[in-house]
Amino acid sequence: MTAPDSFPRFYCIISKKDEEFDSDLQAYFNQRNEVLAFIGRLMNKDPTWRDNYRKMIEYLKDLEDSLINLKEPPSYKFLVDLSSGDEELDGEYDRLLRATEETTVLAFQSAVNVSKLTYWFVKLSKDPQYSDSFTLERYNGLPFLKLVLSYSQQNI
């Protein structure tokens, strides 16, 4: 077996060209997978919020479709609705110290992962090669997703 002459590449359906695996776009989708994994765990562990977590996964799926196929961005109204109401003033430390269920930690990690996802989203929006896909209109639901995940387990 001989060593390859170059590092592997992947065909990017957004830029329509071969890209290196260490591209920012690859990092965005890796981070998206991390978000999905944690929300999936929450969906399986928290039956009272299962439908809400399912909607979050569907939102991210529709966002991806919008990014790739340049479709209208998905509605995030349900995230706005879920994030409305009284916000707890305690911080992350207090919430985690008070936690009695793993779902609190998973929701916290999910919110952190969404924050990382927004970083990659904004970074890609500044790249002319991707800026048609990574628009402010498509970004607008992500802060609400983070907010909902930050406070979804606040009373546990």
Coordinates of C-alpha atoms in Angstrom, one line a residue, residues 16-141:
K16 CA -19.9 22.6 -6.2
K17 CA -16.2 21.7 -6.0
D18 CA -13.8 19.4 -4.3
E19 CA -12.6 20.8 -1.0
E20 CA -10.1 19.8 1.7
F21 CA -11.5 18.1 4.8
D22 CA -10.2 20.8 7.0
S23 CA -12.3 23.5 5.3
D24 CA -14.5 25.8 7.4
L25 CA -17.5 24.3 5.7
Q26 CA -16.5 20.8 6.9
A27 CA -16.1 22.3 10.4
Y28 CA -19.6 23.8 10.2
F29 CA -21.2 20.5 9.3
N30 CA -19.2 18.6 12.0
Q31 CA -20.4 21.1 14.5
R32 CA -24.0 20.7 13.2
N33 CA -23.6 17.0 13.8
E34 CA -22.5 17.6 17.4
V35 CA -25.7 19.7 17.9
L36 CA -27.9 17.0 16.4
A37 CA -26.3 14.3 18.6
F38 CA -26.9 16.2 21.8
I39 CA -30.5 17.2 20.9
G40 CA -31.1 13.6 19.9
R41 CA -29.9 12.4 23.3
L42 CA -32.2 15.0 24.9
M43 CA -35.1 13.8 22.8
N44 CA -34.6 10.3 24.1
K45 CA -34.1 11.2 27.7
D46 CA -36.8 13.9 28.2
P47 CA -40.3 12.6 27.2
T48 CA -42.0 15.9 28.3
W49 CA -40.0 17.9 25.7
R50 CA -39.6 15.1 23.1
D51 CA -41.8 16.9 20.5
N52 CA -39.9 20.2 21.0
Y53 CA -36.5 18.5 20.5
R54 CA -37.9 16.7 17.4
K55 CA -39.0 20.1 16.0
M56 CA -35.5 21.4 16.7
I57 CA -34.0 18.6 14.7
E58 CA -36.5 19.2 11.9
Y59 CA -35.6 22.9 12.0
L60 CA -31.9 22.1 11.5
K61 CA -32.7 19.7 8.7
D62 CA -34.7 22.4 6.9
L63 CA -32.0 24.9 7.6
E64 CA -29.5 22.6 5.9
D65 CA -31.9 22.2 2.9
S66 CA -32.2 26.0 2.7
L67 CA -28.4 26.4 2.8
I68 CA -27.7 23.8 0.1
N69 CA -30.6 24.4 -2.2
L70 CA -30.9 28.1 -1.6
K71 CA -34.5 27.7 -0.5
E72 CA -36.4 30.0 1.9
P73 CA -35.1 29.6 5.4
P74 CA -37.3 27.5 7.7
S75 CA -39.6 29.2 10.2
Y76 CA -38.2 29.5 13.7
K77 CA -41.4 30.9 15.2
F78 CA -41.7 27.9 17.5
L79 CA -38.3 28.7 18.9
V80 CA -39.3 32.3 19.6
D81 CA -42.5 31.0 21.3
L82 CA -40.5 28.5 23.4
S83 CA -38.0 31.2 24.4
S84 CA -40.8 33.6 25.5
G85 CA -41.6 33.9 29.1
D86 CA -39.8 34.4 32.4
E87 CA -36.1 34.0 32.1
E88 CA -34.3 32.7 35.1
L89 CA -31.7 35.1 36.4
D90 CA -29.4 32.4 37.8
G91 CA -26.3 31.6 35.9
E92 CA -24.9 28.4 34.4
Y93 CA -23.1 27.6 37.6
D94 CA -26.2 27.7 39.7
R95 CA -28.3 25.8 37.2
L96 CA -25.7 23.0 37.0
L97 CA -25.2 22.8 40.7
R98 CA -28.9 22.5 41.2
A99 CA -29.3 19.9 38.5
T100 CA -30.6 16.5 39.5
E101 CA -31.0 15.1 35.9
E102 CA -28.5 14.6 33.1
T103 CA -30.8 16.4 30.8
T104 CA -29.8 19.7 32.4
V105 CA -26.2 19.1 31.5
L106 CA -27.1 17.8 28.0
A107 CA -29.2 20.9 27.4
F108 CA -26.3 23.1 28.6
Q109 CA -23.8 21.3 26.3
S110 CA -26.3 21.6 23.4
A111 CA -26.5 25.4 23.9
V112 CA -22.7 25.6 23.9
N113 CA -22.6 23.6 20.7
V114 CA -25.2 25.8 19.0
S115 CA -23.0 28.8 20.0
K116 CA -20.0 27.1 18.2
L117 CA -22.3 26.4 15.2
T118 CA -23.2 30.1 15.0
Y119 CA -19.5 30.9 15.0
W120 CA -18.9 28.8 11.9
F121 CA -22.1 30.1 10.3
V122 CA -21.0 33.7 10.6
K123 CA -17.4 32.8 9.5
L124 CA -18.8 31.2 6.3
S125 CA -21.1 34.1 5.7
K126 CA -18.0 36.3 5.2
D127 CA -16.5 33.9 2.6
P128 CA -17.6 35.0 -0.9
Q129 CA -17.7 31.4 -1.9
Y130 CA -20.4 30.6 0.7
S131 CA -22.1 34.0 1.4
D132 CA -25.1 33.2 -0.9
S133 CA -26.0 30.3 1.4
F134 CA -24.9 31.6 4.8
T135 CA -27.1 34.7 5.0
L136 CA -28.5 36.6 7.9
E137 CA -32.0 35.5 7.0
R138 CA -30.9 31.9 7.5
Y139 CA -28.9 32.7 10.6
N140 CA -31.7 34.4 12.6
G141 CA -33.2 31.2 14.2

